[in-house]
Protein backbone atom coordinates (compact mmCIF):
# COMPACT_ATOMS: atom_id res chain seq x y z
CA UNK A 1 0.00 0.00 0.00
CA UNK A 2 2.86 2.36 0.89
CA UNK A 3 4.68 1.55 -2.35
CA UNK A 4 1.57 2.36 -4.39
CA UNK A 5 1.22 5.69 -2.62
CA UNK A 6 4.84 6.61 -3.38
CA UNK A 7 4.34 5.73 -7.06
CA UNK A 8 1.23 7.90 -7.24
CA UNK A 9 3.02 10.85 -5.63
CA UNK A 10 6.02 10.56 -7.98
CA UNK A 11 3.72 10.29 -11.00
CA UNK A 12 1.93 13.45 -9.96
CA UNK A 13 5.22 15.38 -10.08
CA UNK A 14 6.94 13.69 -13.03
CA UNK A 15 4.10 13.88 -15.57
CA UNK A 16 3.58 17.65 -15.35
CA UNK A 17 7.34 18.19 -15.54
CA UNK A 18 7.56 16.01 -18.65
CA UNK A 19 4.67 17.85 -20.24
CA UNK A 20 6.38 21.15 -19.48
CA UNK A 21 9.56 19.93 -21.09
CA UNK A 22 7.63 18.87 -24.20
CA UNK A 23 6.00 22.28 -24.39
CA UNK A 24 9.35 24.05 -24.17
CA UNK A 25 10.73 21.91 -27.00
CA UNK A 26 7.75 22.49 -29.29
CA UNK A 27 8.34 24.24 -32.62
CA UNK A 28 9.05 27.92 -32.19
CA UNK A 29 6.43 29.00 -34.73
CA UNK A 30 3.73 26.94 -32.96
CA UNK A 31 3.91 29.12 -29.87
CA UNK A 32 0.69 31.09 -29.37
CA UNK A 33 0.75 34.73 -30.40
CA UNK A 34 -0.02 36.77 -27.32
CA UNK A 35 -0.63 40.51 -27.41
CA UNK A 36 1.75 41.76 -24.71
CA UNK A 37 1.06 45.40 -25.57
CA UNK A 38 2.93 46.60 -28.67
CA UNK A 39 2.82 44.06 -31.49
CA UNK A 40 4.25 44.19 -34.98
CA UNK A 41 2.11 44.99 -38.00
CA UNK A 42 2.71 45.22 -41.76
CA UNK A 43 4.92 48.15 -42.68
CA UNK A 44 7.02 48.07 -39.51
CA UNK A 45 10.77 47.90 -40.08
CA UNK A 46 12.98 45.90 -37.71
CA UNK A 47 16.71 46.10 -37.10
CA UNK A 48 18.27 42.66 -36.52
CA UNK A 49 21.85 42.22 -35.32
CA UNK A 50 23.81 39.02 -34.71
CA UNK A 51 26.95 39.63 -32.66
CA UNK A 52 28.76 36.53 -33.92
CA UNK A 53 28.12 37.16 -37.65
CA UNK A 54 27.83 40.74 -38.91
CA UNK A 55 26.81 39.44 -42.35
CA UNK A 56 23.43 38.60 -40.85
CA UNK A 57 22.82 42.15 -39.61
CA UNK A 58 20.02 43.77 -41.58
CA UNK A 59 16.73 45.61 -41.56
CA UNK A 60 13.59 43.56 -42.12
CA UNK A 61 10.29 44.90 -43.44
CA UNK A 62 7.11 43.28 -42.13
CA UNK A 63 5.46 42.61 -45.48
CA UNK A 64 1.75 43.06 -46.24
CA UNK A 65 1.29 39.31 -45.59
CA UNK A 66 2.67 39.81 -42.07
CA UNK A 67 5.91 37.88 -42.67
CA UNK A 68 9.62 38.66 -42.60
CA UNK A 69 12.41 36.73 -44.28
CA UNK A 70 15.97 36.40 -43.02
CA UNK A 71 18.91 34.26 -44.20
CA UNK A 72 19.17 30.92 -42.35
CA UNK A 73 16.12 31.74 -40.21
CA UNK A 74 13.88 31.72 -43.28
CA UNK A 75 10.36 33.15 -43.43
CA UNK A 76 8.64 33.88 -40.12
CA UNK A 77 5.18 35.16 -39.19
CA UNK A 78 5.92 38.51 -37.53
CA UNK A 79 2.60 40.38 -37.48
CA UNK A 80 0.86 39.99 -34.13
CA UNK A 81 4.10 39.17 -32.32
CA UNK A 82 6.23 41.46 -30.20
CA UNK A 83 9.85 42.19 -31.24
CA UNK A 84 10.94 40.08 -28.24
CA UNK A 85 8.90 37.09 -29.42
CA UNK A 86 10.35 37.42 -32.91
CA UNK A 87 13.84 37.66 -31.41
CA UNK A 88 13.35 34.33 -29.62
CA UNK A 89 12.20 32.64 -32.85
CA UNK A 90 15.16 33.99 -34.85
CA UNK A 91 17.55 32.90 -32.08
CA UNK A 92 16.04 29.40 -32.07
CA UNK A 93 16.39 29.02 -35.81
CA UNK A 94 19.91 30.45 -36.06
CA UNK A 95 21.10 28.24 -33.18
CA UNK A 96 20.80 25.21 -35.47
CA UNK A 97 23.74 26.55 -37.52
CA UNK A 98 25.94 27.79 -34.67
CA UNK A 99 28.07 25.72 -32.28
CA UNK A 100 26.80 27.84 -29.40
CA UNK A 101 23.62 29.95 -29.46
CA UNK A 102 24.37 33.34 -31.04
CA UNK A 103 23.61 36.73 -29.50
CA UNK A 104 20.60 38.10 -31.37
CA UNK A 105 18.98 41.49 -30.91
CA UNK A 106 15.75 42.61 -32.60
CA UNK A 107 14.64 46.21 -32.25
CA UNK A 108 12.09 48.43 -33.95
CA UNK A 109 13.68 50.72 -36.58
CA UNK A 110 10.52 52.48 -37.74
CA UNK A 111 6.74 52.23 -37.45
CA UNK A 112 4.53 51.33 -40.37
CA UNK A 113 1.26 53.11 -41.08
CA UNK A 114 -0.84 50.67 -39.05
CA UNK A 115 1.14 51.21 -35.86
CA UNK A 116 1.52 54.94 -36.52
CA UNK A 117 -2.26 55.15 -36.65
CA UNK A 118 -2.51 53.23 -33.37
CA UNK A 119 -0.07 55.64 -31.74
CA UNK A 120 -2.09 58.65 -32.89
CA UNK A 121 -5.67 57.47 -32.52
CA UNK A 122 -5.50 54.45 -30.22
CA UNK A 123 -6.45 50.95 -31.32
CA UNK A 124 -7.94 50.93 -34.83
CA UNK A 125 -9.44 47.89 -36.49
CA UNK A 126 -7.02 46.33 -38.99
CA UNK A 127 -9.64 46.29 -41.77
CA UNK A 128 -9.94 50.09 -41.58
CA UNK A 129 -6.34 50.50 -42.74
CA UNK A 130 -5.23 49.54 -46.24
CA UNK A 131 -1.48 49.99 -46.56
CA UNK A 132 0.42 50.11 -49.82
CA UNK A 133 4.12 50.14 -50.65
CA UNK A 134 6.25 51.76 -53.32
CA UNK A 135 9.93 51.01 -53.66
CA UNK A 136 12.74 53.52 -54.23
CA UNK A 137 16.05 52.22 -55.55
CA UNK A 138 19.24 53.75 -56.88
CA UNK A 139 20.81 57.10 -56.02
CA UNK A 140 18.81 58.16 -52.94
CA UNK A 141 19.83 58.48 -49.31
CA UNK A 142 17.65 55.65 -47.99
CA UNK A 143 16.63 53.20 -50.71
CA UNK A 144 13.93 50.72 -49.83
CA UNK A 145 10.17 50.38 -49.35
CA UNK A 146 8.01 53.44 -48.65
CA UNK A 147 4.67 52.62 -47.01
CA UNK A 148 1.62 54.79 -47.55
CA UNK A 149 -2.10 54.72 -46.91
CA UNK A 150 -3.92 53.76 -50.12
CA UNK A 151 -6.73 56.22 -49.40
CA UNK A 152 -4.15 59.03 -49.27
CA UNK A 153 -2.21 58.75 -52.56
CA UNK A 154 1.52 59.38 -52.62
CA UNK A 155 3.34 61.16 -55.44
CA UNK A 156 6.92 60.83 -56.66
CA UNK A 157 8.19 63.91 -54.84
CA UNK A 158 6.78 62.70 -51.53
CA UNK A 159 8.29 59.23 -51.97
CA UNK A 160 11.70 60.72 -52.79
CA UNK A 161 11.44 62.93 -49.70
CA UNK A 162 10.72 59.91 -47.50
CA UNK A 163 13.75 58.20 -49.06
CA UNK A 164 15.90 61.12 -47.88
CA UNK A 165 16.15 62.85 -51.25
CA UNK A 166 18.36 62.17 -54.24
CA UNK A 167 22.13 61.83 -53.89
CA UNK A 168 24.68 64.14 -55.58
CA UNK A 169 25.32 61.36 -58.12
CA UNK A 170 21.70 61.01 -59.26
CA UNK A 171 20.65 61.55 -62.87
CA UNK A 172 17.74 63.72 -61.75
CA UNK A 173 16.39 64.26 -65.26
CA UNK A 174 16.05 60.51 -65.92
CA UNK A 175 14.14 59.23 -62.89
CA UNK A 176 11.81 56.36 -63.80
CA UNK A 177 8.51 55.21 -62.33
CA UNK A 178 8.01 51.58 -63.26
CA UNK A 179 4.57 49.99 -62.91
CA UNK A 180 3.36 46.50 -63.70
CA UNK A 181 0.02 46.34 -65.46
CA UNK A 182 -2.07 43.54 -66.94
CA UNK A 183 -0.49 44.13 -70.36
CA UNK A 184 3.09 44.42 -69.17
CA UNK A 185 5.44 46.92 -67.55
CA UNK A 186 4.79 50.63 -67.95
CA UNK A 187 7.61 53.18 -67.54
CA UNK A 188 7.07 56.89 -66.91
CA UNK A 189 9.94 59.37 -66.87
CA UNK A 190 10.09 62.03 -64.18
CA UNK A 191 12.33 65.09 -64.59
CA UNK A 192 13.21 66.13 -61.04
CA UNK A 193 15.60 68.78 -62.41
CA UNK A 194 12.69 70.72 -63.96
CA UNK A 195 10.89 70.71 -60.60
CA UNK A 196 14.05 72.06 -58.93
CA UNK A 197 14.11 74.83 -61.56
CA UNK A 198 10.56 75.80 -60.63
CA UNK A 199 8.91 74.47 -63.78
CA UNK A 200 5.36 73.30 -63.06
CA UNK A 201 4.71 69.92 -64.60
CA UNK A 202 2.78 66.74 -64.04
CA UNK A 203 3.84 64.86 -60.93
CA UNK A 204 3.13 61.15 -61.11
CA UNK A 205 0.73 59.80 -58.50
CA UNK A 206 1.96 56.42 -57.33
CA UNK A 207 0.16 53.12 -56.96
CA UNK A 208 0.84 50.15 -54.71
CA UNK A 209 3.81 48.21 -56.06
CA UNK A 210 5.34 51.02 -58.13
CA UNK A 211 9.14 51.15 -58.29
CA UNK A 212 11.00 54.47 -58.52
CA UNK A 213 14.42 54.07 -60.15
CA UNK A 214 16.92 56.90 -59.64
CA UNK A 215 19.84 56.12 -61.97
CA UNK A 216 23.41 57.27 -61.54
CA UNK A 217 24.37 60.21 -63.70
CA UNK A 218 26.89 59.86 -66.46
CA UNK A 219 30.29 61.51 -66.57
CA UNK A 220 29.11 64.58 -68.53
CA UNK A 221 25.60 64.98 -67.08
PDB file of C-alpha atoms in Angstrom:
ATOM      1  CA  UNK A   1       0.000   0.000   0.000  1.00  0.00           C
ATOM      2  CA  UNK A   2       2.860   2.361   0.892  1.00  0.00           C
ATOM      3  CA  UNK A   3       4.682   1.550  -2.350  1.00  0.00           C
ATOM      4  CA  UNK A   4       1.573   2.359  -4.392  1.00  0.00           C
ATOM      5  CA  UNK A   5       1.220   5.689  -2.618  1.00  0.00           C
ATOM      6  CA  UNK A   6       4.836   6.609  -3.376  1.00  0.00           C
ATOM      7  CA  UNK A   7       4.341   5.732  -7.061  1.00  0.00           C
ATOM      8  CA  UNK A   8       1.233   7.904  -7.243  1.00  0.00           C
ATOM      9  CA  UNK A   9       3.020  10.853  -5.631  1.00  0.00           C
ATOM     10  CA  UNK A  10       6.016  10.559  -7.980  1.00  0.00           C
ATOM     11  CA  UNK A  11       3.720  10.294 -10.998  1.00  0.00           C
ATOM     12  CA  UNK A  12       1.932  13.451  -9.960  1.00  0.00           C
ATOM     13  CA  UNK A  13       5.220  15.383 -10.079  1.00  0.00           C
ATOM     14  CA  UNK A  14       6.940  13.688 -13.028  1.00  0.00           C
ATOM     15  CA  UNK A  15       4.099  13.884 -15.567  1.00  0.00           C
ATOM     16  CA  UNK A  16       3.581  17.653 -15.353  1.00  0.00           C
ATOM     17  CA  UNK A  17       7.342  18.187 -15.544  1.00  0.00           C
ATOM     18  CA  UNK A  18       7.563  16.009 -18.655  1.00  0.00           C
ATOM     19  CA  UNK A  19       4.674  17.855 -20.236  1.00  0.00           C
ATOM     20  CA  UNK A  20       6.379  21.151 -19.475  1.00  0.00           C
ATOM     21  CA  UNK A  21       9.562  19.930 -21.092  1.00  0.00           C
ATOM     22  CA  UNK A  22       7.632  18.875 -24.196  1.00  0.00           C
ATOM     23  CA  UNK A  23       6.001  22.280 -24.395  1.00  0.00           C
ATOM     24  CA  UNK A  24       9.347  24.054 -24.173  1.00  0.00           C
ATOM     25  CA  UNK A  25      10.725  21.914 -26.998  1.00  0.00           C
ATOM     26  CA  UNK A  26       7.749  22.487 -29.288  1.00  0.00           C
ATOM     27  CA  UNK A  27       8.336  24.236 -32.617  1.00  0.00           C
ATOM     28  CA  UNK A  28       9.048  27.923 -32.191  1.00  0.00           C
ATOM     29  CA  UNK A  29       6.427  29.003 -34.733  1.00  0.00           C
ATOM     30  CA  UNK A  30       3.734  26.943 -32.964  1.00  0.00           C
ATOM     31  CA  UNK A  31       3.907  29.124 -29.869  1.00  0.00           C
ATOM     32  CA  UNK A  32       0.692  31.086 -29.375  1.00  0.00           C
ATOM     33  CA  UNK A  33       0.749  34.733 -30.404  1.00  0.00           C
ATOM     34  CA  UNK A  34      -0.018  36.773 -27.316  1.00  0.00           C
ATOM     35  CA  UNK A  35      -0.629  40.510 -27.412  1.00  0.00           C
ATOM     36  CA  UNK A  36       1.751  41.761 -24.713  1.00  0.00           C
ATOM     37  CA  UNK A  37       1.062  45.402 -25.573  1.00  0.00           C
ATOM     38  CA  UNK A  38       2.931  46.603 -28.666  1.00  0.00           C
ATOM     39  CA  UNK A  39       2.820  44.064 -31.489  1.00  0.00           C
ATOM     40  CA  UNK A  40       4.251  44.192 -34.982  1.00  0.00           C
ATOM     41  CA  UNK A  41       2.114  44.994 -38.002  1.00  0.00           C
ATOM     42  CA  UNK A  42       2.707  45.221 -41.764  1.00  0.00           C
ATOM     43  CA  UNK A  43       4.920  48.154 -42.683  1.00  0.00           C
ATOM     44  CA  UNK A  44       7.016  48.075 -39.512  1.00  0.00           C
ATOM     45  CA  UNK A  45      10.771  47.898 -40.083  1.00  0.00           C
ATOM     46  CA  UNK A  46      12.982  45.905 -37.715  1.00  0.00           C
ATOM     47  CA  UNK A  47      16.708  46.095 -37.101  1.00  0.00           C
ATOM     48  CA  UNK A  48      18.271  42.661 -36.520  1.00  0.00           C
ATOM     49  CA  UNK A  49      21.852  42.224 -35.317  1.00  0.00           C
ATOM     50  CA  UNK A  50      23.808  39.020 -34.712  1.00  0.00           C
ATOM     51  CA  UNK A  51      26.947  39.635 -32.662  1.00  0.00           C
ATOM     52  CA  UNK A  52      28.758  36.530 -33.916  1.00  0.00           C
ATOM     53  CA  UNK A  53      28.122  37.159 -37.650  1.00  0.00           C
ATOM     54  CA  UNK A  54      27.833  40.738 -38.907  1.00  0.00           C
ATOM     55  CA  UNK A  55      26.813  39.439 -42.352  1.00  0.00           C
ATOM     56  CA  UNK A  56      23.430  38.596 -40.847  1.00  0.00           C
ATOM     57  CA  UNK A  57      22.824  42.146 -39.612  1.00  0.00           C
ATOM     58  CA  UNK A  58      20.017  43.770 -41.581  1.00  0.00           C
ATOM     59  CA  UNK A  59      16.727  45.607 -41.558  1.00  0.00           C
ATOM     60  CA  UNK A  60      13.586  43.559 -42.121  1.00  0.00           C
ATOM     61  CA  UNK A  61      10.289  44.897 -43.440  1.00  0.00           C
ATOM     62  CA  UNK A  62       7.108  43.283 -42.133  1.00  0.00           C
ATOM     63  CA  UNK A  63       5.459  42.607 -45.475  1.00  0.00           C
ATOM     64  CA  UNK A  64       1.752  43.055 -46.243  1.00  0.00           C
ATOM     65  CA  UNK A  65       1.294  39.310 -45.595  1.00  0.00           C
ATOM     66  CA  UNK A  66       2.673  39.812 -42.066  1.00  0.00           C
ATOM     67  CA  UNK A  67       5.907  37.883 -42.668  1.00  0.00           C
ATOM     68  CA  UNK A  68       9.623  38.664 -42.600  1.00  0.00           C
ATOM     69  CA  UNK A  69      12.414  36.727 -44.277  1.00  0.00           C
ATOM     70  CA  UNK A  70      15.968  36.401 -43.022  1.00  0.00           C
ATOM     71  CA  UNK A  71      18.909  34.260 -44.195  1.00  0.00           C
ATOM     72  CA  UNK A  72      19.167  30.923 -42.349  1.00  0.00           C
ATOM     73  CA  UNK A  73      16.118  31.744 -40.210  1.00  0.00           C
ATOM     74  CA  UNK A  74      13.878  31.716 -43.282  1.00  0.00           C
ATOM     75  CA  UNK A  75      10.356  33.146 -43.432  1.00  0.00           C
ATOM     76  CA  UNK A  76       8.644  33.882 -40.119  1.00  0.00           C
ATOM     77  CA  UNK A  77       5.178  35.158 -39.190  1.00  0.00           C
ATOM     78  CA  UNK A  78       5.923  38.505 -37.534  1.00  0.00           C
ATOM     79  CA  UNK A  79       2.602  40.383 -37.481  1.00  0.00           C
ATOM     80  CA  UNK A  80       0.860  39.994 -34.126  1.00  0.00           C
ATOM     81  CA  UNK A  81       4.097  39.171 -32.318  1.00  0.00           C
ATOM     82  CA  UNK A  82       6.228  41.462 -30.197  1.00  0.00           C
ATOM     83  CA  UNK A  83       9.849  42.188 -31.236  1.00  0.00           C
ATOM     84  CA  UNK A  84      10.936  40.080 -28.239  1.00  0.00           C
ATOM     85  CA  UNK A  85       8.905  37.087 -29.419  1.00  0.00           C
ATOM     86  CA  UNK A  86      10.347  37.416 -32.914  1.00  0.00           C
ATOM     87  CA  UNK A  87      13.837  37.664 -31.412  1.00  0.00           C
ATOM     88  CA  UNK A  88      13.347  34.333 -29.620  1.00  0.00           C
ATOM     89  CA  UNK A  89      12.200  32.640 -32.846  1.00  0.00           C
ATOM     90  CA  UNK A  90      15.164  33.986 -34.849  1.00  0.00           C
ATOM     91  CA  UNK A  91      17.546  32.898 -32.083  1.00  0.00           C
ATOM     92  CA  UNK A  92      16.040  29.397 -32.069  1.00  0.00           C
ATOM     93  CA  UNK A  93      16.385  29.015 -35.814  1.00  0.00           C
ATOM     94  CA  UNK A  94      19.909  30.451 -36.061  1.00  0.00           C
ATOM     95  CA  UNK A  95      21.099  28.241 -33.182  1.00  0.00           C
ATOM     96  CA  UNK A  96      20.804  25.211 -35.468  1.00  0.00           C
ATOM     97  CA  UNK A  97      23.739  26.550 -37.521  1.00  0.00           C
ATOM     98  CA  UNK A  98      25.945  27.786 -34.671  1.00  0.00           C
ATOM     99  CA  UNK A  99      28.067  25.718 -32.284  1.00  0.00           C
ATOM    100  CA  UNK A 100      26.797  27.843 -29.397  1.00  0.00           C
ATOM    101  CA  UNK A 101      23.618  29.951 -29.460  1.00  0.00           C
ATOM    102  CA  UNK A 102      24.370  33.345 -31.044  1.00  0.00           C
ATOM    103  CA  UNK A 103      23.608  36.732 -29.501  1.00  0.00           C
ATOM    104  CA  UNK A 104      20.598  38.105 -31.365  1.00  0.00           C
ATOM    105  CA  UNK A 105      18.980  41.493 -30.909  1.00  0.00           C
ATOM    106  CA  UNK A 106      15.745  42.608 -32.601  1.00  0.00           C
ATOM    107  CA  UNK A 107      14.637  46.213 -32.245  1.00  0.00           C
ATOM    108  CA  UNK A 108      12.087  48.430 -33.951  1.00  0.00           C
ATOM    109  CA  UNK A 109      13.675  50.715 -36.584  1.00  0.00           C
ATOM    110  CA  UNK A 110      10.516  52.482 -37.744  1.00  0.00           C
ATOM    111  CA  UNK A 111       6.745  52.235 -37.447  1.00  0.00           C
ATOM    112  CA  UNK A 112       4.526  51.325 -40.366  1.00  0.00           C
ATOM    113  CA  UNK A 113       1.264  53.107 -41.079  1.00  0.00           C
ATOM    114  CA  UNK A 114      -0.844  50.667 -39.051  1.00  0.00           C
ATOM    115  CA  UNK A 115       1.143  51.207 -35.859  1.00  0.00           C
ATOM    116  CA  UNK A 116       1.518  54.939 -36.516  1.00  0.00           C
ATOM    117  CA  UNK A 117      -2.260  55.155 -36.646  1.00  0.00           C
ATOM    118  CA  UNK A 118      -2.508  53.228 -33.370  1.00  0.00           C
ATOM    119  CA  UNK A 119      -0.071  55.640 -31.744  1.00  0.00           C
ATOM    120  CA  UNK A 120      -2.089  58.653 -32.893  1.00  0.00           C
ATOM    121  CA  UNK A 121      -5.673  57.472 -32.515  1.00  0.00           C
ATOM    122  CA  UNK A 122      -5.500  54.453 -30.221  1.00  0.00           C
ATOM    123  CA  UNK A 123      -6.452  50.948 -31.319  1.00  0.00           C
ATOM    124  CA  UNK A 124      -7.943  50.935 -34.829  1.00  0.00           C
ATOM    125  CA  UNK A 125      -9.440  47.889 -36.493  1.00  0.00           C
ATOM    126  CA  UNK A 126      -7.024  46.331 -38.986  1.00  0.00           C
ATOM    127  CA  UNK A 127      -9.642  46.287 -41.768  1.00  0.00           C
ATOM    128  CA  UNK A 128      -9.942  50.091 -41.577  1.00  0.00           C
ATOM    129  CA  UNK A 129      -6.339  50.499 -42.744  1.00  0.00           C
ATOM    130  CA  UNK A 130      -5.227  49.545 -46.235  1.00  0.00           C
ATOM    131  CA  UNK A 131      -1.485  49.991 -46.559  1.00  0.00           C
ATOM    132  CA  UNK A 132       0.418  50.115 -49.820  1.00  0.00           C
ATOM    133  CA  UNK A 133       4.120  50.142 -50.652  1.00  0.00           C
ATOM    134  CA  UNK A 134       6.246  51.764 -53.316  1.00  0.00           C
ATOM    135  CA  UNK A 135       9.930  51.013 -53.656  1.00  0.00           C
ATOM    136  CA  UNK A 136      12.738  53.522 -54.231  1.00  0.00           C
ATOM    137  CA  UNK A 137      16.047  52.222 -55.555  1.00  0.00           C
ATOM    138  CA  UNK A 138      19.238  53.751 -56.882  1.00  0.00           C
ATOM    139  CA  UNK A 139      20.806  57.098 -56.022  1.00  0.00           C
ATOM    140  CA  UNK A 140      18.812  58.159 -52.945  1.00  0.00           C
ATOM    141  CA  UNK A 141      19.831  58.484 -49.306  1.00  0.00           C
ATOM    142  CA  UNK A 142      17.651  55.655 -47.985  1.00  0.00           C
ATOM    143  CA  UNK A 143      16.628  53.196 -50.712  1.00  0.00           C
ATOM    144  CA  UNK A 144      13.927  50.716 -49.828  1.00  0.00           C
ATOM    145  CA  UNK A 145      10.166  50.384 -49.353  1.00  0.00           C
ATOM    146  CA  UNK A 146       8.011  53.437 -48.652  1.00  0.00           C
ATOM    147  CA  UNK A 147       4.670  52.616 -47.013  1.00  0.00           C
ATOM    148  CA  UNK A 148       1.616  54.786 -47.555  1.00  0.00           C
ATOM    149  CA  UNK A 149      -2.103  54.718 -46.908  1.00  0.00           C
ATOM    150  CA  UNK A 150      -3.916  53.764 -50.116  1.00  0.00           C
ATOM    151  CA  UNK A 151      -6.726  56.218 -49.404  1.00  0.00           C
ATOM    152  CA  UNK A 152      -4.146  59.027 -49.269  1.00  0.00           C
ATOM    153  CA  UNK A 153      -2.209  58.751 -52.556  1.00  0.00           C
ATOM    154  CA  UNK A 154       1.524  59.381 -52.620  1.00  0.00           C
ATOM    155  CA  UNK A 155       3.341  61.156 -55.439  1.00  0.00           C
ATOM    156  CA  UNK A 156       6.918  60.833 -56.664  1.00  0.00           C
ATOM    157  CA  UNK A 157       8.193  63.913 -54.844  1.00  0.00           C
ATOM    158  CA  UNK A 158       6.779  62.697 -51.529  1.00  0.00           C
ATOM    159  CA  UNK A 159       8.293  59.233 -51.972  1.00  0.00           C
ATOM    160  CA  UNK A 160      11.701  60.722 -52.792  1.00  0.00           C
ATOM    161  CA  UNK A 161      11.440  62.933 -49.705  1.00  0.00           C
ATOM    162  CA  UNK A 162      10.719  59.905 -47.495  1.00  0.00           C
ATOM    163  CA  UNK A 163      13.748  58.196 -49.062  1.00  0.00           C
ATOM    164  CA  UNK A 164      15.903  61.118 -47.882  1.00  0.00           C
ATOM    165  CA  UNK A 165      16.150  62.851 -51.250  1.00  0.00           C
ATOM    166  CA  UNK A 166      18.361  62.174 -54.243  1.00  0.00           C
ATOM    167  CA  UNK A 167      22.127  61.828 -53.887  1.00  0.00           C
ATOM    168  CA  UNK A 168      24.679  64.142 -55.585  1.00  0.00           C
ATOM    169  CA  UNK A 169      25.317  61.360 -58.116  1.00  0.00           C
ATOM    170  CA  UNK A 170      21.695  61.011 -59.258  1.00  0.00           C
ATOM    171  CA  UNK A 171      20.652  61.554 -62.866  1.00  0.00           C
ATOM    172  CA  UNK A 172      17.742  63.722 -61.750  1.00  0.00           C
ATOM    173  CA  UNK A 173      16.395  64.259 -65.265  1.00  0.00           C
ATOM    174  CA  UNK A 174      16.054  60.511 -65.919  1.00  0.00           C
ATOM    175  CA  UNK A 175      14.138  59.227 -62.895  1.00  0.00           C
ATOM    176  CA  UNK A 176      11.807  56.359 -63.803  1.00  0.00           C
ATOM    177  CA  UNK A 177       8.509  55.215 -62.326  1.00  0.00           C
ATOM    178  CA  UNK A 178       8.013  51.579 -63.257  1.00  0.00           C
ATOM    179  CA  UNK A 179       4.565  49.993 -62.908  1.00  0.00           C
ATOM    180  CA  UNK A 180       3.360  46.496 -63.700  1.00  0.00           C
ATOM    181  CA  UNK A 181       0.016  46.337 -65.457  1.00  0.00           C
ATOM    182  CA  UNK A 182      -2.070  43.542 -66.941  1.00  0.00           C
ATOM    183  CA  UNK A 183      -0.495  44.125 -70.359  1.00  0.00           C
ATOM    184  CA  UNK A 184       3.092  44.423 -69.167  1.00  0.00           C
ATOM    185  CA  UNK A 185       5.444  46.920 -67.548  1.00  0.00           C
ATOM    186  CA  UNK A 186       4.793  50.632 -67.948  1.00  0.00           C
ATOM    187  CA  UNK A 187       7.612  53.182 -67.539  1.00  0.00           C
ATOM    188  CA  UNK A 188       7.067  56.894 -66.912  1.00  0.00           C
ATOM    189  CA  UNK A 189       9.942  59.370 -66.869  1.00  0.00           C
ATOM    190  CA  UNK A 190      10.094  62.025 -64.176  1.00  0.00           C
ATOM    191  CA  UNK A 191      12.331  65.088 -64.589  1.00  0.00           C
ATOM    192  CA  UNK A 192      13.210  66.134 -61.040  1.00  0.00           C
ATOM    193  CA  UNK A 193      15.596  68.779 -62.407  1.00  0.00           C
ATOM    194  CA  UNK A 194      12.685  70.719 -63.961  1.00  0.00           C
ATOM    195  CA  UNK A 195      10.892  70.706 -60.596  1.00  0.00           C
ATOM    196  CA  UNK A 196      14.054  72.059 -58.934  1.00  0.00           C
ATOM    197  CA  UNK A 197      14.114  74.830 -61.558  1.00  0.00           C
ATOM    198  CA  UNK A 198      10.564  75.803 -60.630  1.00  0.00           C
ATOM    199  CA  UNK A 199       8.912  74.465 -63.784  1.00  0.00           C
ATOM    200  CA  UNK A 200       5.357  73.302 -63.059  1.00  0.00           C
ATOM    201  CA  UNK A 201       4.708  69.925 -64.597  1.00  0.00           C
ATOM    202  CA  UNK A 202       2.776  66.740 -64.043  1.00  0.00           C
ATOM    203  CA  UNK A 203       3.839  64.858 -60.934  1.00  0.00           C
ATOM    204  CA  UNK A 204       3.130  61.149 -61.106  1.00  0.00           C
ATOM    205  CA  UNK A 205       0.730  59.797 -58.505  1.00  0.00           C
ATOM    206  CA  UNK A 206       1.956  56.420 -57.328  1.00  0.00           C
ATOM    207  CA  UNK A 207       0.164  53.124 -56.961  1.00  0.00           C
ATOM    208  CA  UNK A 208       0.837  50.151 -54.710  1.00  0.00           C
ATOM    209  CA  UNK A 209       3.812  48.206 -56.056  1.00  0.00           C
ATOM    210  CA  UNK A 210       5.340  51.022 -58.128  1.00  0.00           C
ATOM    211  CA  UNK A 211       9.141  51.152 -58.288  1.00  0.00           C
ATOM    212  CA  UNK A 212      11.005  54.471 -58.521  1.00  0.00           C
ATOM    213  CA  UNK A 213      14.417  54.067 -60.147  1.00  0.00           C
ATOM    214  CA  UNK A 214      16.918  56.895 -59.635  1.00  0.00           C
ATOM    215  CA  UNK A 215      19.838  56.120 -61.965  1.00  0.00           C
ATOM    216  CA  UNK A 216      23.408  57.269 -61.544  1.00  0.00           C
ATOM    217  CA  UNK A 217      24.375  60.214 -63.698  1.00  0.00           C
ATOM    218  CA  UNK A 218      26.891  59.864 -66.461  1.00  0.00           C
ATOM    219  CA  UNK A 219      30.289  61.508 -66.574  1.00  0.00           C
ATOM    220  CA  UNK A 220      29.111  64.576 -68.530  1.00  0.00           C
ATOM    221  CA  UNK A 221      25.603  64.977 -67.082  1.00  0.00           C
TER     222      UNK A 221
END
